[in-house]
Amino acid sequence: MNKILIIIQREYLSRVKKKSFLLLTFLTPILIAGIYAFMIWMMMKDDTEKRTIGVINESELVSPVESQDFTTFEYLENTSFEEAKKMLDTKGYYALLKIPKDILESQSTELFSFKQVTIEVKSEVGSQIRNHIETIKRSKIIAEANMPDLEQKLAATKTPISVKTIKFGDDGEIKQSSTEIAMGLGFAMSFIIYMFIFMYGVQVMRGVIEEKSNRIIEVIISSVKPFQLMMGKIVGVAMVGLTQFLMWVILSGAIIAIGSAIFLPGLDASSIQEASSISQLPSTGQAMNQAQLNMMQDVLGTFDMSYILSILGGFIFFFLAGYLLYSALFAAVGSAVDNETETQQFMLPISLPLVLALYIGMAVAKNPESSLAFWGSIIPLTSPIVMLVRIPFGVPLWELLLSMGLLVASFIFVTWVAAKIYRTGILMYGKKVSYKEIWKWLRYHR
């Protein structure tokens, strides 16, 4: 046991002291936050490019499109299409809009330009013409119905409905929930596990290949058993991954807290409760509608301590157990080959269940109680990812325990199998290894 602990310490310290580990640990949360902030800024950024569009209106509509802040529509009276086309160059028009005579029947118009128009311009033109035609049709219906207040009555029938999801606890206690949050958490956690299994599982494989190619392994196994060496390497790298993940959580939380304090001062559960009565956020001076306030209350109300602990506990277990299971397989592959190029033929059977688990997780998010969800969260090769998609929706205790038990048992079995491959493979050099050869190694009795 002491030898395994020494190997774990060596693997852990040799990796966490590297500059690449420190840079990746501290820069990744900042980089991710920067990317999301940039994406949000880009989505919220208005199109301020000034454009002039020539309009040939052959229909009976009167001014179906009107100039906006940055888009100007110039109506070309008594101008043929060919003459208007030349104006794209002479007058520098961005595009040429042609509204046909039968616009009410065809419900189609044409926008000409020498380059592809932006989606904002296309949407603006279509929206304005559609609204103009709908206004004419609505006025005609109101006139025929001889009810001047018909439009107000029809508008009053629009009733937005907010659906709140409530869960009953085992003790009958009512708890607020959110389907959207459950789906988001499930996808996020499953993707993190998928990423970490590949990232750190490959590190185990590369470490074994490096030690084998440098003949260091021949010296090491003279003092430790192959099983001890493999276990120490797997657990040591697992601790590196867990350390890095915890650092990311802490740093991300700090970045979010600082960002919230700067951009949304005074925004917490109590302030939102207070703001809901006056429809205004404190310290921001910006009015907020009731729907937005209700949504924020739903989000904050979902995260009670028991909910957070259940998700965090499930994530830590399946993160470690899933990593240990796959790392044993990666270590076996590394011990069977001489270089990383030869690993390709053995990587497909390992990576295929992980990729399949991601697709199963997408289906499970839509129907967490299906038979596919059950078997996907029970089979050990897919359960680390699929079960994490199900946990935020609620999983029966016996299913959770069965999944955990099978995953642990599978790790022990795969470790035993991988150790047999490791025992023979680490001393094999210069020989192309096949599945048939590995099967022979597994049948050796020694």
PDB file of C-alpha atoms in Angstrom, residues 100-349:
ATOM      1  CA  PRO A 100     -44.943  43.679 -56.929  1.00  0.00           C
ATOM      2  CA  LYS A 101     -48.539  44.567 -57.765  1.00  0.00           C
ATOM      3  CA  ASP A 102     -49.931  41.293 -56.419  1.00  0.00           C
ATOM      4  CA  ILE A 103     -48.162  41.505 -53.054  1.00  0.00           C
ATOM      5  CA  LEU A 104     -51.442  40.769 -51.211  1.00  0.00           C
ATOM      6  CA  GLU A 105     -51.915  37.512 -53.130  1.00  0.00           C
ATOM      7  CA  SER A 106     -48.327  36.392 -53.708  1.00  0.00           C
ATOM      8  CA  GLN A 107     -47.133  37.517 -50.251  1.00  0.00           C
ATOM      9  CA  SER A 108     -43.651  37.718 -51.698  1.00  0.00           C
ATOM     10  CA  THR A 109     -41.256  40.536 -52.490  1.00  0.00           C
ATOM     11  CA  GLU A 110     -37.739  40.728 -53.963  1.00  0.00           C
ATOM     12  CA  LEU A 111     -34.589  42.330 -52.584  1.00  0.00           C
ATOM     13  CA  PHE A 112     -31.795  42.824 -55.130  1.00  0.00           C
ATOM     14  CA  SER A 113     -28.130  43.580 -54.360  1.00  0.00           C
ATOM     15  CA  PHE A 114     -24.638  42.909 -55.643  1.00  0.00           C
ATOM     16  CA  LYS A 115     -23.664  41.215 -52.384  1.00  0.00           C
ATOM     17  CA  GLN A 116     -25.529  39.102 -49.870  1.00  0.00           C
ATOM     18  CA  VAL A 117     -27.726  41.256 -47.641  1.00  0.00           C
ATOM     19  CA  THR A 118     -27.585  40.800 -43.869  1.00  0.00           C
ATOM     20  CA  ILE A 119     -30.205  38.842 -41.966  1.00  0.00           C
ATOM     21  CA  GLU A 120     -31.169  42.015 -40.066  1.00  0.00           C
ATOM     22  CA  VAL A 121     -32.017  43.884 -43.290  1.00  0.00           C
ATOM     23  CA  LYS A 122     -33.971  40.955 -44.711  1.00  0.00           C
ATOM     24  CA  SER A 123     -35.908  40.503 -41.453  1.00  0.00           C
ATOM     25  CA  GLU A 124     -36.644  44.237 -41.173  1.00  0.00           C
ATOM     26  CA  VAL A 125     -38.038  44.440 -44.718  1.00  0.00           C
ATOM     27  CA  GLY A 126     -40.195  41.351 -44.275  1.00  0.00           C
ATOM     28  CA  SER A 127     -41.439  42.471 -40.858  1.00  0.00           C
ATOM     29  CA  GLN A 128     -42.464  45.947 -41.999  1.00  0.00           C
ATOM     30  CA  ILE A 129     -44.342  44.739 -45.100  1.00  0.00           C
ATOM     31  CA  ARG A 130     -46.032  41.964 -43.117  1.00  0.00           C
ATOM     32  CA  ASN A 131     -47.170  44.380 -40.399  1.00  0.00           C
ATOM     33  CA  HIS A 132     -48.432  46.844 -43.012  1.00  0.00           C
ATOM     34  CA  ILE A 133     -50.510  44.189 -44.799  1.00  0.00           C
ATOM     35  CA  GLU A 134     -51.836  42.763 -41.516  1.00  0.00           C
ATOM     36  CA  THR A 135     -52.937  46.245 -40.446  1.00  0.00           C
ATOM     37  CA  ILE A 136     -54.882  46.687 -43.707  1.00  0.00           C
ATOM     38  CA  LYS A 137     -56.535  43.279 -43.407  1.00  0.00           C
ATOM     39  CA  ARG A 138     -57.387  43.820 -39.749  1.00  0.00           C
ATOM     40  CA  SER A 139     -58.948  47.223 -40.483  1.00  0.00           C
ATOM     41  CA  LYS A 140     -61.015  45.683 -43.285  1.00  0.00           C
ATOM     42  CA  ILE A 141     -62.339  42.928 -41.009  1.00  0.00           C
ATOM     43  CA  ILE A 142     -63.204  45.447 -38.291  1.00  0.00           C
ATOM     44  CA  ALA A 143     -65.040  47.615 -40.820  1.00  0.00           C
ATOM     45  CA  GLU A 144     -67.018  44.635 -42.144  1.00  0.00           C
ATOM     46  CA  ALA A 145     -67.895  43.530 -38.609  1.00  0.00           C
ATOM     47  CA  ASN A 146     -69.093  47.034 -37.750  1.00  0.00           C
ATOM     48  CA  MET A 147     -67.445  46.807 -34.320  1.00  0.00           C
ATOM     49  CA  PRO A 148     -65.060  49.731 -33.749  1.00  0.00           C
ATOM     50  CA  ASP A 149     -63.622  48.200 -30.552  1.00  0.00           C
ATOM     51  CA  LEU A 150     -63.098  44.721 -32.061  1.00  0.00           C
ATOM     52  CA  GLU A 151     -59.326  45.119 -32.199  1.00  0.00           C
ATOM     53  CA  GLN A 152     -59.109  45.974 -28.479  1.00  0.00           C
ATOM     54  CA  LYS A 153     -61.342  43.021 -27.624  1.00  0.00           C
ATOM     55  CA  LEU A 154     -59.211  40.625 -29.661  1.00  0.00           C
ATOM     56  CA  ALA A 155     -56.041  41.989 -28.071  1.00  0.00           C
ATOM     57  CA  ALA A 156     -57.577  41.435 -24.628  1.00  0.00           C
ATOM     58  CA  THR A 157     -57.960  37.717 -25.358  1.00  0.00           C
ATOM     59  CA  LYS A 158     -54.164  37.226 -25.483  1.00  0.00           C
ATOM     60  CA  THR A 159     -53.278  35.511 -22.207  1.00  0.00           C
ATOM     61  CA  PRO A 160     -49.626  34.651 -21.460  1.00  0.00           C
ATOM     62  CA  ILE A 161     -49.335  31.616 -19.178  1.00  0.00           C
ATOM     63  CA  SER A 162     -46.413  30.954 -16.843  1.00  0.00           C
ATOM     64  CA  VAL A 163     -46.022  27.262 -15.909  1.00  0.00           C
ATOM     65  CA  LYS A 164     -44.191  26.706 -12.614  1.00  0.00           C
ATOM     66  CA  THR A 165     -42.903  23.221 -11.829  1.00  0.00           C
ATOM     67  CA  ILE A 166     -43.204  22.036  -8.219  1.00  0.00           C
ATOM     68  CA  LYS A 167     -41.804  18.805  -6.786  1.00  0.00           C
ATOM     69  CA  PHE A 168     -43.004  16.864  -3.740  1.00  0.00           C
ATOM     70  CA  GLY A 169     -40.194  15.676  -1.499  1.00  0.00           C
ATOM     71  CA  ASP A 170     -40.112  12.259   0.190  1.00  0.00           C
ATOM     72  CA  ASP A 171     -41.520  13.857   3.336  1.00  0.00           C
ATOM     73  CA  GLY A 172     -44.290  15.578   1.375  1.00  0.00           C
ATOM     74  CA  GLU A 173     -42.511  18.939   1.444  1.00  0.00           C
ATOM     75  CA  ILE A 174     -43.135  21.170  -1.571  1.00  0.00           C
ATOM     76  CA  LYS A 175     -40.002  22.244  -3.443  1.00  0.00           C
ATOM     77  CA  GLN A 176     -39.711  24.548  -6.413  1.00  0.00           C
ATOM     78  CA  SER A 177     -38.050  23.090  -9.517  1.00  0.00           C
ATOM     79  CA  SER A 178     -37.056  24.074 -13.041  1.00  0.00           C
ATOM     80  CA  THR A 179     -37.027  21.778 -16.067  1.00  0.00           C
ATOM     81  CA  GLU A 180     -34.691  24.113 -17.949  1.00  0.00           C
ATOM     82  CA  ILE A 181     -32.179  24.199 -15.097  1.00  0.00           C
ATOM     83  CA  ALA A 182     -32.310  20.407 -14.759  1.00  0.00           C
ATOM     84  CA  MET A 183     -31.563  19.961 -18.460  1.00  0.00           C
ATOM     85  CA  GLY A 184     -28.777  22.540 -18.388  1.00  0.00           C
ATOM     86  CA  LEU A 185     -27.098  20.996 -15.350  1.00  0.00           C
ATOM     87  CA  GLY A 186     -27.355  17.491 -16.760  1.00  0.00           C
ATOM     88  CA  PHE A 187     -25.808  18.429 -20.093  1.00  0.00           C
ATOM     89  CA  ALA A 188     -23.076  20.527 -18.464  1.00  0.00           C
ATOM     90  CA  MET A 189     -22.018  17.822 -15.996  1.00  0.00           C
ATOM     91  CA  SER A 190     -22.082  15.026 -18.575  1.00  0.00           C
ATOM     92  CA  PHE A 191     -19.966  17.048 -20.994  1.00  0.00           C
ATOM     93  CA  ILE A 192     -17.452  17.881 -18.255  1.00  0.00           C
ATOM     94  CA  ILE A 193     -17.056  14.189 -17.438  1.00  0.00           C
ATOM     95  CA  TYR A 194     -16.733  13.323 -21.129  1.00  0.00           C
ATOM     96  CA  MET A 195     -14.023  15.946 -21.539  1.00  0.00           C
ATOM     97  CA  PHE A 196     -12.099  14.971 -18.403  1.00  0.00           C
ATOM     98  CA  ILE A 197     -12.185  11.240 -19.122  1.00  0.00           C
ATOM     99  CA  PHE A 198     -10.571  11.815 -22.490  1.00  0.00           C
ATOM    100  CA  MET A 199      -8.186  14.506 -21.276  1.00  0.00           C
ATOM    101  CA  TYR A 200      -6.790  12.669 -18.251  1.00  0.00           C
ATOM    102  CA  GLY A 201      -7.326   9.128 -19.502  1.00  0.00           C
ATOM    103  CA  VAL A 202      -5.086   9.931 -22.450  1.00  0.00           C
ATOM    104  CA  GLN A 203      -2.531  11.344 -20.000  1.00  0.00           C
ATOM    105  CA  VAL A 204      -2.390   7.957 -18.267  1.00  0.00           C
ATOM    106  CA  MET A 205      -1.930   6.193 -21.605  1.00  0.00           C
ATOM    107  CA  ARG A 206       0.791   8.611 -22.721  1.00  0.00           C
ATOM    108  CA  GLY A 207       2.584   8.270 -19.377  1.00  0.00           C
ATOM    109  CA  VAL A 208       2.700   4.494 -19.718  1.00  0.00           C
ATOM    110  CA  ILE A 209       3.910   4.709 -23.333  1.00  0.00           C
ATOM    111  CA  GLU A 210       6.608   7.224 -22.369  1.00  0.00           C
ATOM    112  CA  GLU A 211       7.915   5.104 -19.503  1.00  0.00           C
ATOM    113  CA  LYS A 212       7.821   2.015 -21.697  1.00  0.00           C
ATOM    114  CA  SER A 213       9.642   3.651 -24.633  1.00  0.00           C
ATOM    115  CA  ASN A 214      12.334   5.109 -22.332  1.00  0.00           C
ATOM    116  CA  ARG A 215      12.823   1.705 -20.664  1.00  0.00           C
ATOM    117  CA  ILE A 216      12.177   3.373 -17.303  1.00  0.00           C
ATOM    118  CA  ILE A 217       9.531   0.767 -16.652  1.00  0.00           C
ATOM    119  CA  GLU A 218      12.127  -2.013 -16.442  1.00  0.00           C
ATOM    120  CA  VAL A 219      13.734  -0.295 -13.476  1.00  0.00           C
ATOM    121  CA  ILE A 220      10.440   0.614 -11.802  1.00  0.00           C
ATOM    122  CA  ILE A 221       8.881  -2.862 -11.892  1.00  0.00           C
ATOM    123  CA  SER A 222      11.958  -4.316 -10.181  1.00  0.00           C
ATOM    124  CA  SER A 223      10.699  -2.743  -6.957  1.00  0.00           C
ATOM    125  CA  VAL A 224       6.907  -2.554  -7.445  1.00  0.00           C
ATOM    126  CA  LYS A 225       4.308  -4.863  -8.916  1.00  0.00           C
ATOM    127  CA  PRO A 226       2.720  -3.876 -12.239  1.00  0.00           C
ATOM    128  CA  PHE A 227      -0.698  -3.686 -10.568  1.00  0.00           C
ATOM    129  CA  GLN A 228       0.624  -1.264  -7.935  1.00  0.00           C
ATOM    130  CA  LEU A 229       2.269   0.891 -10.599  1.00  0.00           C
ATOM    131  CA  MET A 230      -0.869   1.047 -12.689  1.00  0.00           C
ATOM    132  CA  MET A 231      -3.143   1.837  -9.730  1.00  0.00           C
ATOM    133  CA  GLY A 232      -0.811   4.545  -8.475  1.00  0.00           C
ATOM    134  CA  LYS A 233      -0.647   6.160 -11.900  1.00  0.00           C
ATOM    135  CA  ILE A 234      -4.445   6.049 -12.407  1.00  0.00           C
ATOM    136  CA  VAL A 235      -5.297   7.425  -8.958  1.00  0.00           C
ATOM    137  CA  GLY A 236      -2.546  10.054  -9.101  1.00  0.00           C
ATOM    138  CA  VAL A 237      -3.768  11.467 -12.385  1.00  0.00           C
ATOM    139  CA  ALA A 238      -7.359  11.296 -11.063  1.00  0.00           C
ATOM    140  CA  MET A 239      -6.345  13.532  -8.158  1.00  0.00           C
ATOM    141  CA  VAL A 240      -4.759  15.957 -10.622  1.00  0.00           C
ATOM    142  CA  GLY A 241      -8.009  16.137 -12.569  1.00  0.00           C
ATOM    143  CA  LEU A 242     -10.102  16.603  -9.435  1.00  0.00           C
ATOM    144  CA  THR A 243      -7.768  19.336  -8.192  1.00  0.00           C
ATOM    145  CA  GLN A 244      -7.988  21.172 -11.480  1.00  0.00           C
ATOM    146  CA  PHE A 245     -11.764  20.874 -11.585  1.00  0.00           C
ATOM    147  CA  LEU A 246     -12.175  22.185  -8.017  1.00  0.00           C
ATOM    148  CA  MET A 247      -9.889  25.107  -8.846  1.00  0.00           C
ATOM    149  CA  TRP A 248     -12.012  25.869 -11.905  1.00  0.00           C
ATOM    150  CA  VAL A 249     -15.175  25.824  -9.784  1.00  0.00           C
ATOM    151  CA  ILE A 250     -13.644  28.165  -7.175  1.00  0.00           C
ATOM    152  CA  LEU A 251     -12.202  30.561  -9.750  1.00  0.00           C
ATOM    153  CA  SER A 252     -15.384  30.547 -11.855  1.00  0.00           C
ATOM    154  CA  GLY A 253     -17.446  31.279  -8.740  1.00  0.00           C
ATOM    155  CA  ALA A 254     -15.140  34.162  -7.878  1.00  0.00           C
ATOM    156  CA  ILE A 255     -15.362  35.578 -11.422  1.00  0.00           C
ATOM    157  CA  ILE A 256     -19.168  35.310 -11.396  1.00  0.00           C
ATOM    158  CA  ALA A 257     -19.369  36.960  -7.960  1.00  0.00           C
ATOM    159  CA  ILE A 258     -17.090  39.820  -9.021  1.00  0.00           C
ATOM    160  CA  GLY A 259     -18.947  40.262 -12.307  1.00  0.00           C
ATOM    161  CA  SER A 260     -22.318  40.288 -10.538  1.00  0.00           C
ATOM    162  CA  ALA A 261     -21.068  42.834  -7.993  1.00  0.00           C
ATOM    163  CA  ILE A 262     -19.858  45.112 -10.789  1.00  0.00           C
ATOM    164  CA  PHE A 263     -22.687  44.807 -13.313  1.00  0.00           C
ATOM    165  CA  LEU A 264     -25.632  43.845 -11.070  1.00  0.00           C
ATOM    166  CA  PRO A 265     -24.998  45.398  -7.661  1.00  0.00           C
ATOM    167  CA  GLY A 266     -27.462  44.425  -4.964  1.00  0.00           C
ATOM    168  CA  LEU A 267     -28.896  41.527  -6.994  1.00  0.00           C
ATOM    169  CA  ASP A 268     -29.797  38.678  -4.616  1.00  0.00           C
ATOM    170  CA  ALA A 269     -32.826  36.670  -3.589  1.00  0.00           C
ATOM    171  CA  SER A 270     -34.120  39.212  -1.068  1.00  0.00           C
ATOM    172  CA  SER A 271     -33.644  42.154  -3.403  1.00  0.00           C
ATOM    173  CA  ILE A 272     -35.492  40.322  -6.169  1.00  0.00           C
ATOM    174  CA  GLN A 273     -38.370  39.577  -3.799  1.00  0.00           C
ATOM    175  CA  GLU A 274     -38.517  43.254  -2.925  1.00  0.00           C
ATOM    176  CA  ALA A 275     -38.159  44.293  -6.553  1.00  0.00           C
ATOM    177  CA  SER A 276     -41.086  42.094  -7.588  1.00  0.00           C
ATOM    178  CA  SER A 277     -43.449  44.349  -5.677  1.00  0.00           C
ATOM    179  CA  ILE A 278     -42.198  47.542  -7.278  1.00  0.00           C
ATOM    180  CA  SER A 279     -41.137  46.055 -10.650  1.00  0.00           C
ATOM    181  CA  GLN A 280     -37.671  47.596 -10.433  1.00  0.00           C
ATOM    182  CA  LEU A 281     -34.229  46.234  -9.546  1.00  0.00           C
ATOM    183  CA  PRO A 282     -32.492  48.025  -6.654  1.00  0.00           C
ATOM    184  CA  SER A 283     -29.392  50.020  -7.420  1.00  0.00           C
ATOM    185  CA  THR A 284     -29.863  49.663 -11.164  1.00  0.00           C
ATOM    186  CA  GLY A 285     -32.614  52.185 -11.876  1.00  0.00           C
ATOM    187  CA  GLN A 286     -33.887  50.002 -14.728  1.00  0.00           C
ATOM    188  CA  ALA A 287     -37.475  48.859 -14.818  1.00  0.00           C
ATOM    189  CA  MET A 288     -37.983  45.132 -14.996  1.00  0.00           C
ATOM    190  CA  ASN A 289     -41.158  43.429 -16.103  1.00  0.00           C
ATOM    191  CA  GLN A 290     -42.907  40.872 -13.954  1.00  0.00           C
ATOM    192  CA  ALA A 291     -42.087  37.939 -16.237  1.00  0.00           C
ATOM    193  CA  GLN A 292     -38.353  38.531 -15.862  1.00  0.00           C
ATOM    194  CA  LEU A 293     -38.660  38.852 -12.107  1.00  0.00           C
ATOM    195  CA  ASN A 294     -40.665  35.629 -11.895  1.00  0.00           C
ATOM    196  CA  MET A 295     -38.059  33.804 -13.964  1.00  0.00           C
ATOM    197  CA  MET A 296     -35.222  34.971 -11.702  1.00  0.00           C
ATOM    198  CA  GLN A 297     -37.192  33.973  -8.609  1.00  0.00           C
ATOM    199  CA  ASP A 298     -37.747  30.516 -10.098  1.00  0.00           C
ATOM    200  CA  VAL A 299     -34.032  30.104 -10.743  1.00  0.00           C
ATOM    201  CA  LEU A 300     -33.002  31.187  -7.235  1.00  0.00           C
ATOM    202  CA  GLY A 301     -35.755  29.118  -5.628  1.00  0.00           C
ATOM    203  CA  THR A 302     -34.591  25.937  -7.344  1.00  0.00           C
ATOM    204  CA  PHE A 303     -31.164  25.875  -5.733  1.00  0.00           C
ATOM    205  CA  ASP A 304     -31.821  24.705  -2.191  1.00  0.00           C
ATOM    206  CA  MET A 305     -29.030  23.006  -0.235  1.00  0.00           C
ATOM    207  CA  SER A 306     -30.328  19.436  -0.583  1.00  0.00           C
ATOM    208  CA  TYR A 307     -30.644  19.828  -4.353  1.00  0.00           C
ATOM    209  CA  ILE A 308     -27.114  21.195  -4.666  1.00  0.00           C
ATOM    210  CA  LEU A 309     -25.614  18.472  -2.442  1.00  0.00           C
ATOM    211  CA  SER A 310     -27.342  15.648  -4.315  1.00  0.00           C
ATOM    212  CA  ILE A 311     -26.104  16.897  -7.669  1.00  0.00           C
ATOM    213  CA  LEU A 312     -22.595  17.669  -6.391  1.00  0.00           C
ATOM    214  CA  GLY A 313     -22.317  14.283  -4.653  1.00  0.00           C
ATOM    215  CA  GLY A 314     -23.468  12.431  -7.765  1.00  0.00           C
ATOM    216  CA  PHE A 315     -21.090  14.392  -9.945  1.00  0.00           C
ATOM    217  CA  ILE A 316     -18.044  13.695  -7.743  1.00  0.00           C
ATOM    218  CA  PHE A 317     -18.792   9.947  -7.554  1.00  0.00           C
ATOM    219  CA  PHE A 318     -19.466   9.418 -11.251  1.00  0.00           C
ATOM    220  CA  PHE A 319     -16.612  11.745 -12.171  1.00  0.00           C
ATOM    221  CA  LEU A 320     -14.110   9.647 -10.199  1.00  0.00           C
ATOM    222  CA  ALA A 321     -15.608   6.221 -10.881  1.00  0.00           C
ATOM    223  CA  GLY A 322     -16.034   6.895 -14.597  1.00  0.00           C
ATOM    224  CA  TYR A 323     -12.522   8.232 -14.861  1.00  0.00           C
ATOM    225  CA  LEU A 324     -11.035   5.251 -12.985  1.00  0.00           C
ATOM    226  CA  LEU A 325     -12.883   2.784 -15.203  1.00  0.00           C
ATOM    227  CA  TYR A 326     -11.766   4.347 -18.464  1.00  0.00           C
ATOM    228  CA  SER A 327      -8.259   5.143 -17.241  1.00  0.00           C
ATOM    229  CA  ALA A 328      -7.705   1.460 -16.567  1.00  0.00           C
ATOM    230  CA  LEU A 329      -8.634   0.799 -20.193  1.00  0.00           C
ATOM    231  CA  PHE A 330      -6.371   3.612 -21.422  1.00  0.00           C
ATOM    232  CA  ALA A 331      -3.498   2.256 -19.306  1.00  0.00           C
ATOM    233  CA  ALA A 332      -3.985  -1.198 -20.803  1.00  0.00           C
ATOM    234  CA  VAL A 333      -3.796   0.281 -24.312  1.00  0.00           C
ATOM    235  CA  GLY A 334      -0.653   2.219 -23.405  1.00  0.00           C
ATOM    236  CA  SER A 335       1.065  -0.894 -22.083  1.00  0.00           C
ATOM    237  CA  ALA A 336       0.207  -2.899 -25.203  1.00  0.00           C
ATOM    238  CA  VAL A 337       1.774  -0.554 -27.793  1.00  0.00           C
ATOM    239  CA  ASP A 338       5.164   1.032 -28.363  1.00  0.00           C
ATOM    240  CA  ASN A 339       4.049   4.474 -29.576  1.00  0.00           C
ATOM    241  CA  GLU A 340       0.977   6.656 -29.703  1.00  0.00           C
ATOM    242  CA  THR A 341       0.398   6.019 -33.413  1.00  0.00           C
ATOM    243  CA  GLU A 342      -0.382   2.365 -32.742  1.00  0.00           C
ATOM    244  CA  THR A 343      -3.114   3.226 -30.243  1.00  0.00           C
ATOM    245  CA  GLN A 344      -5.662   4.154 -32.934  1.00  0.00           C
ATOM    246  CA  GLN A 345      -6.874   0.598 -33.494  1.00  0.00           C
ATOM    247  CA  PHE A 346      -7.607   0.188 -29.776  1.00  0.00           C
ATOM    248  CA  MET A 347      -9.115   3.632 -29.131  1.00  0.00           C
ATOM    249  CA  LEU A 348     -12.370   3.085 -31.054  1.00  0.00           C
ATOM    250  CA  PRO A 349     -13.829   0.430 -28.688  1.00  0.00           C
TER     251      PRO A 349
END
